[in-house]
Amino acid sequence: MEWATISRRATQGVGGIFANKRVLHAGLAVLIILIPLIFQAATGLGFLVRILVIVGIWILLALGLNIVVGYAGLLDLGYVAFYAMGAYAGVLLGQATADVLGGATYYVMLIPGAVAGAVTGLVLGFPVLRLRGDYLAIVTLGFGEIVRISLSNNILGLTNGAAGLPRGVEVMAAPFGMRWLQANVRFDTPLGDFVFSPNLYWYFVVLALIVISVVVINRLDDSRLGRAWAAMRENEVAAAACGVNIRTQKLWAFSIGALSGGVAGVTFANVQQFVSPESFIFMESVFVVCIVVLGGMGSIPGVIVGALVIRGIPDLIQGLAVAGVVKLSGTTLSSITNYRFLVFGLLMVIMMAFRPEGMIPSKRRARELHPDDDVLLVDGSQALEEVDDAGRTSDHGS
Amino acid sequence: MTTPQPVLSVEGIHSFYGRIEALKGISLHVDEGEIVTLIGANGAGKSTTINTISGLVTPKMGSVKLFGETISGLRVNIVASKGVVQVPEGRRIFSRMTVLENLEMGAYLRKDKAEFAGDIKRVFELFPRLAERRSQKGGTLSGGEQQMLAMGRALMAKPRLLMLDEPSMGLAPVVVDLIFETIERLNSEGMTILLIEQNAAKALTVANRGYVLEVGKVVLEGSGRELLTNERVRKAYLGEE
């Protein structure tokens, strides 16, 4: 029987509400398109579009890391390295070719950005093939720092150190249509003046990238590769005995995850019109891991909601205060920024204690973490018969 | 001479864990349709032998041949793709996947998807217990059921040589009997099996031939019956005076 058949069976239970689900999806799609337009039109709420763009880039990052952590089970604490490599590759090559490419620069640069990310993923992947768990986490953490510090130290004279890129008065080429839309799509609405701002432009670009990623990742999860990852995550020896090439599968996970980070990097650099090593500190890696873990490892909707909460809420509070929508004193504002980590720390502890599978868990993970629910399905007597034998504990070995 | 080519021939393998020489020149062969068993005490090198055959351990010297083709030095997944399938010690099922998903992982390397349904049916016929538990996750199965699942998963790969590492370990006597019955049944249907067991009496009863291992060397070999009646074996492994 094919896997597709099995997953179809698994979803048969929700068949009854499928029609409603369709309505829900359509509604969500309309909201996703309308909300930024409304924000843009409403006087004083334009900054929210900007926040959505940044959150979108984080969704891209988290989707990429989710492949490495959620699917392949490899804890990567240096994910920001791929984001940085994508950003710098995109900016440096973009600067060199902008005269020729013009408005296409950003779009063309997605390719070297993705390649830079993927190659960096392989560079990290090879030496860590034999590592797992905590050891892997430490090496990846170190790798992330190496990349950041190299950028800070103006490596090869290319990165302009802490001052970042582009240098001096140079500017990055605006993508196709951005200027035209900004100049020509403007009208009055009951909410205020609507201008098709660069932020709005980026919103739709990022949205498109997210949609593409989600489609690709969905396909991957159902594929042979996805199955191999799931098997590898559970037990490397058994997976190898089934014929899974552990080395190749890990490298695929690293490079596909990193590729996505590279794309996010190029986009981030273009949205900001600037990159500097400051954007790629260790805490950023930690944030992406938090998004994946809190949202739900291996779950696409989980990761999206995770990014909205972890990246969106602090930015929203800050943005509202800065825009004067909410009256907050300077000290309150800075304490919000400062207490952010405390709140996330608490949130993590609470989630791990009570809902370790994340906010919106993948079906598989939920099963993994709440075995009790499954045991109830067993007809008692047999299941408990040999609980204490070696088989129970042996799969934690190795 | 027209001697049939052995399925597996192991010639003078030496394997090391760091500087410790675990295998000191082991030679053995398994012919088509045989059950061959390796018996010996803990640390004799039984598991190392099987792990060297399957590619988990690379021998420093000697060779492993499958139908005359050298397979020593190849990676585990490549050896598996050539039809040498190991049911590892301690079963190592995918405890978070369902029974059905476990079986499907067993067929990971196979291209003939059309035969899937039939093969799964075949495994369920062999182990009706698994059929009842098909959508339950592996980790909730009892030890015996996990062993059945591990064997079923290996069978899904359509092995040319099935290697079982301590299949009776930690199981209730009734379940052990069932596992051994299944081993005999598979063999009667033509499966070539290399079996490692601590339960020497059981293993020698079902085996055509056996090898006795002591500290990394083969010290005795013979038919199952011969070894069962061998005085040394009776004293050392069958617990008789």
XYZ file of C-alpha atoms in Angstrom:
639
model
C 0.000 0.000 0.000
C 1.271 3.461 -0.829
C 1.777 6.121 1.775
C -0.697 8.333 0.032
C -3.373 5.744 0.663
C -2.521 5.631 4.308
C -2.596 9.364 4.784
C -5.867 9.471 2.912
C -7.222 6.954 5.371
C -5.929 8.962 8.257
C -7.807 12.017 7.083
C -11.037 10.198 6.352
C -12.131 10.976 9.867
C -12.324 14.663 9.089
C -14.074 14.061 5.777
C -17.343 15.363 7.202
C -16.012 18.813 7.862
C -14.054 18.972 4.635
C -16.559 21.338 3.053
C -16.205 23.693 6.001
C -12.458 23.421 5.782
C -12.584 24.589 2.216
C -14.588 27.640 3.239
C -12.066 28.260 6.013
C -9.160 28.083 3.587
C -10.830 30.416 1.116
C -11.593 32.839 3.938
C -7.993 32.736 5.105
C -6.732 33.403 1.591
C -8.977 36.452 1.244
C -7.845 37.762 4.633
C -4.189 37.247 3.774
C -4.624 39.401 0.690
C -6.984 42.013 2.155
C -5.379 42.676 5.529
C -2.197 44.325 4.250
C -4.228 46.404 1.794
C -6.417 47.666 4.634
C -3.401 48.368 6.845
C -1.800 50.251 3.989
C -4.869 52.355 3.361
C -5.682 53.137 6.983
C -3.959 56.294 8.121
C -1.130 55.558 10.535
C -1.271 51.760 10.211
C 1.164 51.420 7.305
C 3.899 50.229 9.651
C 1.926 47.016 10.204
C 2.621 45.988 6.614
C 6.296 46.291 7.336
C 5.928 44.054 10.381
C 4.084 41.492 8.279
C 6.938 41.491 5.756
C 9.504 40.823 8.481
C 7.309 38.128 10.007
C 6.983 36.605 6.537
C 10.742 36.407 6.180
C 10.858 34.647 9.538
C 8.222 32.220 8.360
C 10.522 31.401 5.439
C 13.432 30.890 7.819
C 11.426 28.724 10.157
C 10.064 26.624 7.296
C 13.649 25.960 6.253
C 14.870 25.087 9.726
C 11.817 22.921 10.178
C 13.176 20.607 7.483
C 16.410 20.124 9.413
C 14.978 19.985 12.935
C 11.395 18.858 12.428
C 11.765 16.350 9.635
C 15.322 15.075 9.825
C 15.631 15.491 13.605
C 18.979 17.300 13.478
C 19.216 20.118 16.009
C 20.832 23.069 14.262
C 21.643 26.098 16.432
C 23.551 27.943 13.723
C 20.833 28.239 11.139
C 21.380 31.973 10.869
C 24.663 31.208 9.055
C 22.731 30.196 5.933
C 20.523 33.265 6.195
C 23.680 35.405 6.375
C 25.374 33.639 3.477
C 22.297 34.109 1.306
C 22.028 37.771 2.229
C 25.688 38.595 1.590
C 25.896 36.532 -1.596
C 22.785 38.253 -2.898
C 23.994 41.742 -2.070
C 27.570 41.319 -3.294
C 26.627 39.680 -6.577
C 23.657 41.987 -6.917
C 25.892 45.050 -6.623
C 28.218 43.646 -9.243
C 25.464 42.897 -11.729
C 22.834 45.561 -11.009
C 23.831 47.642 -14.047
C 23.009 44.771 -16.355
C 20.087 43.238 -14.495
C 18.338 46.395 -13.306
C 14.891 45.582 -11.938
C 15.548 41.856 -12.236
C 18.457 42.000 -9.805
C 16.563 40.818 -6.745
C 14.809 37.998 -8.559
C 17.978 36.759 -10.253
C 19.891 37.018 -6.979
C 17.520 34.526 -5.371
C 19.461 31.882 -7.297
C 22.998 32.637 -6.032
C 21.477 33.289 -2.589
C 19.858 29.849 -2.558
C 23.049 28.269 -3.908
C 25.191 30.042 -1.304
C 22.861 28.804 1.419
C 22.805 25.238 0.113
C 26.585 25.096 -0.366
C 27.110 26.430 3.161
C 24.701 23.733 4.317
C 26.875 21.092 2.673
C 30.051 22.632 4.092
C 28.547 22.308 7.550
C 26.925 18.981 6.740
C 30.014 16.967 5.831
C 31.965 17.359 9.071
C 28.923 16.823 11.291
C 27.611 13.689 9.598
C 28.583 11.506 12.512
C 27.258 13.837 15.185
C 23.863 13.783 16.783
C 21.886 15.572 19.455
C 23.815 17.854 21.786
C 27.133 17.420 19.956
C 25.570 18.449 16.689
C 23.895 21.431 18.377
C 27.230 22.676 19.728
C 29.052 22.343 16.420
C 26.294 24.136 14.522
C 26.275 26.889 17.155
C 30.000 27.352 16.623
C 29.537 27.365 12.878
C 26.972 30.147 13.076
C 29.391 32.235 15.107
C 32.259 31.557 12.704
C 30.193 32.892 9.829
C 29.074 35.986 11.727
C 32.556 36.810 13.002
C 34.053 36.293 9.554
C 31.559 38.800 8.173
C 32.378 41.265 10.966
C 36.074 40.970 10.232
C 35.622 42.012 6.638
C 36.672 38.638 5.340
C 38.513 38.747 1.988
C 37.849 42.487 2.030
C 34.378 41.791 0.681
C 31.959 42.275 3.527
C 32.895 45.737 4.752
C 32.969 44.492 8.339
C 30.548 45.780 10.924
C 29.556 48.722 8.710
C 27.727 46.287 6.431
C 26.686 46.502 2.815
C 26.118 48.253 0.527
C 29.031 50.595 1.191
C 28.606 54.354 1.526
C 26.076 55.921 -0.780
C 25.477 52.937 -3.033
C 21.887 51.764 -3.164
C 20.395 48.431 -4.107
C 18.366 48.243 -7.315
C 14.605 48.360 -6.762
C 12.831 45.303 -8.190
C 10.554 45.405 -11.221
C 7.442 47.440 -10.933
C 8.007 48.677 -7.402
C 8.538 52.310 -8.426
C 5.763 52.224 -10.983
C 3.240 50.796 -8.508
C 4.280 53.326 -5.914
C 3.840 56.217 -8.355
C 0.669 55.096 -10.084
C -1.418 53.001 -7.724
C -2.716 55.542 -5.269
C -6.253 56.561 -4.421
C -8.384 57.825 -1.597
C -10.319 55.364 0.528
C -12.675 55.946 3.446
C -9.806 54.779 5.708
C -7.187 57.088 4.296
C -4.883 57.408 1.290
C -3.851 54.153 -0.300
C -0.388 54.002 -1.871
C 1.087 50.778 -3.204
C 4.163 51.123 -1.022
C 7.432 49.156 -1.314
C 6.380 47.357 1.872
C 3.218 46.168 0.192
C 5.266 45.064 -2.795
C 7.551 43.023 -0.543
C 4.569 41.607 1.279
C 3.328 39.957 -1.886
C 6.819 38.801 -2.908
C 7.353 37.175 0.495
C 3.852 35.714 0.402
C 4.640 34.104 -2.957
C 7.881 32.664 -1.583
C 6.039 31.232 1.424
C 3.395 29.643 -0.782
C 6.082 28.068 -2.971
C 7.970 26.780 0.093
C 4.854 25.296 1.639
C 3.945 23.486 -1.562
C 7.476 22.121 -2.006
C 7.821 21.071 1.634
C 4.438 19.361 1.560
C 5.572 17.332 -1.413
C 8.847 16.496 0.306
C 7.135 15.264 3.456
C 5.106 12.759 1.460
C 8.055 11.662 -0.634
C 10.616 8.910 -0.279
C 12.957 11.528 1.133
C 10.387 12.461 3.773
C 9.978 8.844 4.808
C 13.728 8.334 4.966
C 14.011 11.403 7.220
C 11.300 10.141 9.532
C 13.000 6.750 9.806
C 16.408 8.317 10.347
C 15.016 10.613 13.053
C 13.774 7.600 14.970
C 16.607 5.162 14.621
C 19.616 5.571 12.379
C 20.748 1.951 12.544
C 17.344 0.582 11.671
C 16.930 3.133 8.896
C 20.293 2.118 7.438
C 19.296 -1.531 7.682
C 16.212 -0.687 5.629
C 18.535 0.700 2.970
C 18.389 4.401 3.835
C 21.663 6.127 3.010
C 22.041 8.119 6.208
C 24.858 10.282 4.907
C 23.024 11.377 1.776
C 19.755 11.981 3.610
C 21.419 14.199 6.211
C 23.162 16.202 3.525
C 19.860 16.631 1.689
C 18.200 17.862 4.868
C 21.001 20.315 5.587
C 21.201 21.654 2.065
C 17.458 21.959 1.415
C 16.963 23.657 4.781
C 19.920 25.944 4.122
C 18.711 26.780 0.631
C 15.515 28.123 2.105
C 17.569 30.165 4.589
C 19.574 31.615 1.691
C 16.427 32.725 -0.123
C 15.167 34.368 3.067
C 18.553 36.087 3.389
C 18.483 37.647 -0.074
C 14.946 38.838 0.528
C 15.785 40.258 3.933
C 18.744 42.201 2.517
C 16.587 43.660 -0.254
C 13.742 44.589 2.067
C 16.140 46.295 4.480
C 18.276 47.646 1.628
C 21.158 46.833 3.893
C 22.956 43.930 5.551
C 25.340 43.872 8.465
C 26.650 41.122 10.752
C 24.441 42.495 13.515
C 21.423 40.849 11.919
C 22.951 37.406 12.220
C 23.732 37.032 15.897
C 23.255 33.781 17.793
C 19.961 34.991 19.310
C 18.463 35.024 15.840
C 19.228 31.311 15.481
C 17.662 30.749 18.874
C 14.533 32.598 17.769
C 14.132 30.412 14.700
C 14.525 27.283 16.821
C 11.936 28.677 19.262
C 9.510 29.303 16.428
C 9.877 25.748 15.168
C 9.625 24.184 18.628
C 6.786 26.355 19.942
C 4.860 26.200 16.694
C 5.171 22.468 16.374
C 8.108 20.559 14.931
C 7.377 19.129 11.532
C 4.148 21.112 11.245
C 3.830 23.763 8.547
C 0.835 25.636 10.067
C 2.558 25.387 13.453
C 5.685 27.053 12.154
C 3.665 29.834 10.527
C 1.697 30.553 13.699
C 4.930 30.304 15.720
C 6.538 33.016 13.609
C 3.467 35.231 13.903
C 3.523 34.954 17.689
C 7.256 35.051 18.403
C 8.282 37.576 15.799
C 5.021 39.411 15.267
C 3.836 40.234 18.772
C 6.950 42.045 20.064
C 7.264 43.989 16.820
C 3.582 44.815 16.965
C 3.769 46.213 20.485
C 6.838 48.211 19.643
C 5.334 49.403 16.367
C 2.070 50.465 17.992
C 3.952 52.446 20.597
C 6.257 54.096 18.087
C 3.313 54.991 15.864
C 1.580 56.515 18.878
C -1.449 54.232 18.588
C -0.725 52.996 22.093
C 0.724 55.479 24.561
C 3.797 53.948 26.154
C 6.651 55.744 27.845
C 10.197 55.172 26.669
C 11.000 53.108 29.740
C 7.935 50.885 29.324
C 8.896 50.343 25.735
C 12.441 49.367 26.559
C 11.254 47.082 29.321
C 8.981 45.346 26.814
C 12.016 44.730 24.657
C 14.016 43.626 27.666
C 11.364 41.371 29.154
C 10.709 39.772 25.816
C 13.277 37.079 26.522
C 11.866 36.418 29.958
C 8.415 35.980 28.483
C 9.669 33.663 25.764
C 11.683 31.678 28.269
C 8.602 31.198 30.402
C 6.523 30.393 27.373
C 9.031 27.729 26.343
C 9.066 26.139 29.783
C 5.279 26.096 29.978
C 4.901 24.716 26.477
C 7.478 21.993 26.987
C 5.810 20.944 30.223
C 2.232 20.908 29.012
C 2.210 20.805 25.259
C 5.581 19.561 24.021
C 4.299 18.936 20.515
C 3.849 22.685 19.946
C 0.892 24.941 19.253
C -0.181 23.220 16.054
C 1.523 19.840 16.107
C 2.120 17.646 13.120
C -0.037 14.529 13.302
C 3.027 12.345 13.666
C 4.593 14.379 16.463
C 1.394 14.453 18.463
C 1.387 10.688 18.311
C 5.012 10.536 19.369
C 4.585 12.700 22.422
C 1.304 11.452 23.795
C 1.780 7.700 23.753
C -0.795 7.260 26.526
C -3.618 8.062 24.149
C -2.471 5.220 21.952
C -2.111 2.677 24.703
C -5.796 3.076 25.429
C -6.479 1.590 22.027
C -4.627 -1.582 22.953
C -6.673 -4.347 24.456
C -4.960 -4.039 27.809
C -3.666 -7.485 28.648
C -1.217 -7.965 25.812
C 0.308 -4.530 25.728
C 1.462 -4.577 29.300
C 2.674 -8.148 29.184
C 6.293 -7.503 28.294
C 6.675 -3.873 29.085
C 9.909 -4.275 30.921
C 11.817 -6.237 28.358
C 14.829 -4.934 26.546
C 12.958 -3.876 23.428
C 11.329 -1.011 25.227
C 14.521 0.714 26.085
C 16.853 -0.444 23.369
C 15.688 2.046 20.785
C 16.935 4.868 22.931
C 20.404 3.401 22.787
C 22.928 4.009 20.043
C 33.522 -29.461 -10.061
C 30.003 -28.114 -9.844
C 29.695 -27.190 -6.200
C 26.849 -24.681 -5.892
C 28.059 -21.219 -5.017
C 27.365 -20.399 -1.373
C 24.973 -17.528 -0.700
C 27.447 -16.098 1.766
C 31.079 -16.859 2.298
C 33.102 -15.187 4.986
C 36.836 -15.668 4.693
C 39.198 -14.943 7.542
C 37.698 -11.661 8.753
C 39.411 -9.629 11.434
C 37.344 -6.781 12.890
C 38.384 -4.260 15.468
C 36.663 -1.907 17.883
C 39.389 0.666 18.270
C 42.408 -1.440 19.189
C 40.437 -4.382 20.473
C 40.409 -7.247 18.026
C 36.857 -8.586 18.259
C 37.131 -11.059 15.392
C 40.362 -12.987 14.959
C 39.958 -14.580 11.588
C 36.411 -15.890 11.279
C 35.506 -18.032 8.266
C 32.101 -19.456 7.566
C 29.686 -20.042 4.750
C 25.949 -20.234 4.289
C 24.514 -22.225 1.404
C 21.264 -21.704 -0.421
C 18.259 -22.722 1.654
C 20.200 -23.351 4.854
C 19.697 -22.173 8.392
C 23.141 -21.595 9.842
C 23.519 -20.564 13.443
C 26.334 -18.901 15.349
C 26.414 -19.724 19.035
C 28.760 -18.600 21.740
C 28.977 -16.721 24.986
C 28.643 -12.959 25.377
C 31.604 -11.253 23.773
C 32.477 -14.210 21.574
C 31.984 -12.063 18.494
C 28.607 -13.267 17.238
C 27.089 -9.836 16.775
C 30.338 -8.418 15.444
C 30.347 -11.137 12.799
C 26.831 -10.274 11.681
C 27.581 -6.542 11.831
C 30.665 -7.083 9.691
C 28.590 -8.974 7.127
C 25.925 -6.258 7.040
C 28.480 -3.458 6.734
C 28.008 -1.811 10.126
C 31.594 -2.826 10.904
C 34.342 -2.876 8.276
C 36.833 -5.739 8.611
C 40.556 -4.923 8.685
C 41.390 -8.169 6.921
C 39.482 -10.897 5.147
C 36.481 -10.729 2.898
C 32.737 -11.222 2.841
C 31.222 -12.469 -0.399
C 27.603 -12.664 -1.442
C 27.119 -15.109 -4.337
C 30.818 -14.647 -5.056
C 30.663 -10.839 -5.107
C 32.748 -9.071 -2.469
C 30.544 -6.988 -0.187
C 32.936 -6.268 2.675
C 33.761 -2.584 2.876
C 30.443 -1.533 1.351
C 28.118 0.697 3.326
C 25.152 -0.741 5.209
C 22.523 0.561 2.828
C 24.404 -0.805 -0.180
C 24.749 -4.230 1.423
C 21.029 -4.092 2.225
C 20.273 -3.221 -1.389
C 22.081 -6.405 -2.449
C 19.663 -8.475 -0.418
C 21.454 -9.004 2.886
C 18.906 -7.915 5.440
C 19.589 -7.814 9.129
C 17.100 -7.906 11.965
C 19.240 -6.047 14.464
C 19.706 -7.009 18.069
C 17.141 -5.370 20.305
C 14.770 -5.183 17.320
C 15.087 -1.458 16.674
C 11.687 -0.983 15.175
C 10.534 2.552 14.404
C 8.600 2.959 17.600
C 6.813 6.125 16.539
C 5.636 4.801 13.215
C 2.647 2.539 12.869
C 3.051 -1.156 12.188
C 2.106 -0.570 8.575
C 4.581 2.300 8.194
C 7.305 0.121 9.686
C 6.608 -2.562 7.127
C 6.657 0.005 4.358
C 10.058 1.242 5.493
C 11.241 -2.352 5.086
C 10.385 -2.102 1.413
C 12.132 1.273 1.101
C 14.610 0.094 -1.526
C 12.191 -1.885 -3.604
C 10.989 -0.649 -6.938
C 8.225 -3.200 -7.533
C 5.504 -1.267 -5.742
C 2.850 -3.408 -7.406
C 3.686 -6.310 -5.128
C 3.429 -4.279 -1.921
C -0.093 -5.243 -1.000
C 0.612 -8.931 -1.519
C 3.775 -8.829 0.548
C 2.147 -7.036 3.429
C -0.628 -9.596 3.340
C 2.004 -12.297 3.445
C 3.626 -10.775 6.552
C 0.221 -10.464 8.209
C -0.465 -14.098 7.408
C 2.841 -15.049 9.026
C 2.167 -12.853 12.060
C -1.589 -12.385 12.454
C -0.869 -10.328 15.536
C 0.608 -7.588 13.388
C -2.509 -7.448 11.253
C -4.601 -6.733 14.336
C -2.241 -3.965 15.328
C -1.535 -2.538 11.896
C -2.384 1.067 12.693
C -0.952 1.026 16.183
C 2.455 2.592 16.631
C 5.425 0.307 17.011
C 6.431 1.496 20.465
C 3.151 0.352 22.014
C 3.656 -3.245 20.923
C 4.816 -5.917 23.349
C 8.361 -7.220 23.054
C 7.252 -10.288 21.143
C 5.158 -8.247 18.747
C 8.092 -5.907 18.201
C 10.256 -8.875 17.263
C 7.571 -10.017 14.828
C 7.456 -6.527 13.386
C 11.242 -6.400 13.034
C 11.162 -9.713 11.184
C 8.213 -8.626 9.074
C 10.001 -5.415 8.171
C 13.070 -7.384 7.093
C 10.921 -9.722 4.987
C 9.395 -6.739 3.194
C 12.833 -6.135 1.697
C 12.688 -9.571 0.015
C 16.040 -10.675 1.387
C 18.320 -13.176 -0.308
C 19.941 -13.723 3.079
C 18.073 -12.994 6.289
C 20.238 -12.394 9.347
C 18.614 -12.561 12.762
C 20.497 -11.237 15.763
C 19.230 -12.752 19.027
C 15.572 -12.910 18.026
C 14.561 -14.626 21.278
C 16.229 -12.108 23.584
C 14.030 -11.054 26.483
C 10.923 -12.806 25.231
C 8.477 -15.082 27.003
C 8.965 -18.809 26.231
C 5.679 -19.012 24.307
C 6.761 -16.150 22.078
C 10.206 -17.708 21.608
C 8.522 -20.872 20.338
C 6.474 -18.853 17.893
C 9.561 -17.018 16.598
C 11.421 -20.295 16.061
C 8.413 -21.843 14.333
C 8.356 -18.882 12.008
C 12.079 -19.218 11.299
C 11.547 -22.863 10.323
C 8.540 -21.994 8.212
C 10.402 -19.277 6.323
C 13.268 -21.680 5.742
C 10.959 -24.415 4.494
C 9.739 -21.882 1.939
C 13.297 -21.415 0.711
C 14.677 -18.527 2.805
C 18.381 -18.687 3.591
C 18.949 -17.675 7.209
C 21.914 -16.823 9.379
C 20.839 -16.956 13.008
C 22.636 -15.730 16.093
C 21.375 -17.110 19.363
C 22.229 -17.423 22.985
C 19.532 -20.037 23.265
C 21.876 -22.676 21.816
C 19.552 -25.624 22.294
C 16.753 -24.003 20.292
C 19.067 -22.649 17.638
C 20.862 -25.943 17.040
C 17.563 -27.778 16.826
C 16.316 -25.686 13.903
C 19.694 -25.173 12.206
C 21.185 -27.253 9.418
C 24.653 -26.289 10.525
C 26.235 -24.307 13.292
C 29.457 -22.592 14.285
C 30.628 -22.201 17.850
C 32.467 -18.943 18.521
C 34.839 -18.279 21.380
C 36.758 -15.021 21.817
C 36.623 -14.084 18.154
C 37.381 -17.474 16.668
C 35.410 -20.421 15.328
C 36.249 -23.297 17.651
C 33.779 -25.868 16.385
C 31.558 -26.385 13.420
C 29.209 -29.084 12.352
C 25.611 -29.976 11.671
C 23.050 -28.901 14.212
C 22.637 -32.459 15.360
C 26.386 -33.032 15.761
C 26.815 -29.915 17.814
C 23.824 -30.740 19.984
C 25.465 -33.990 20.950
C 28.994 -32.598 21.188
C 30.240 -32.881 24.725
C 31.978 -29.530 24.759
C 28.857 -27.764 23.494
C 26.655 -29.612 25.956
C 28.852 -28.491 28.832
C 29.469 -24.929 27.804
C 26.201 -23.903 26.179
C 23.491 -26.339 27.065
C 24.133 -26.217 30.780
C 24.646 -29.945 31.193
C 27.171 -31.663 33.394
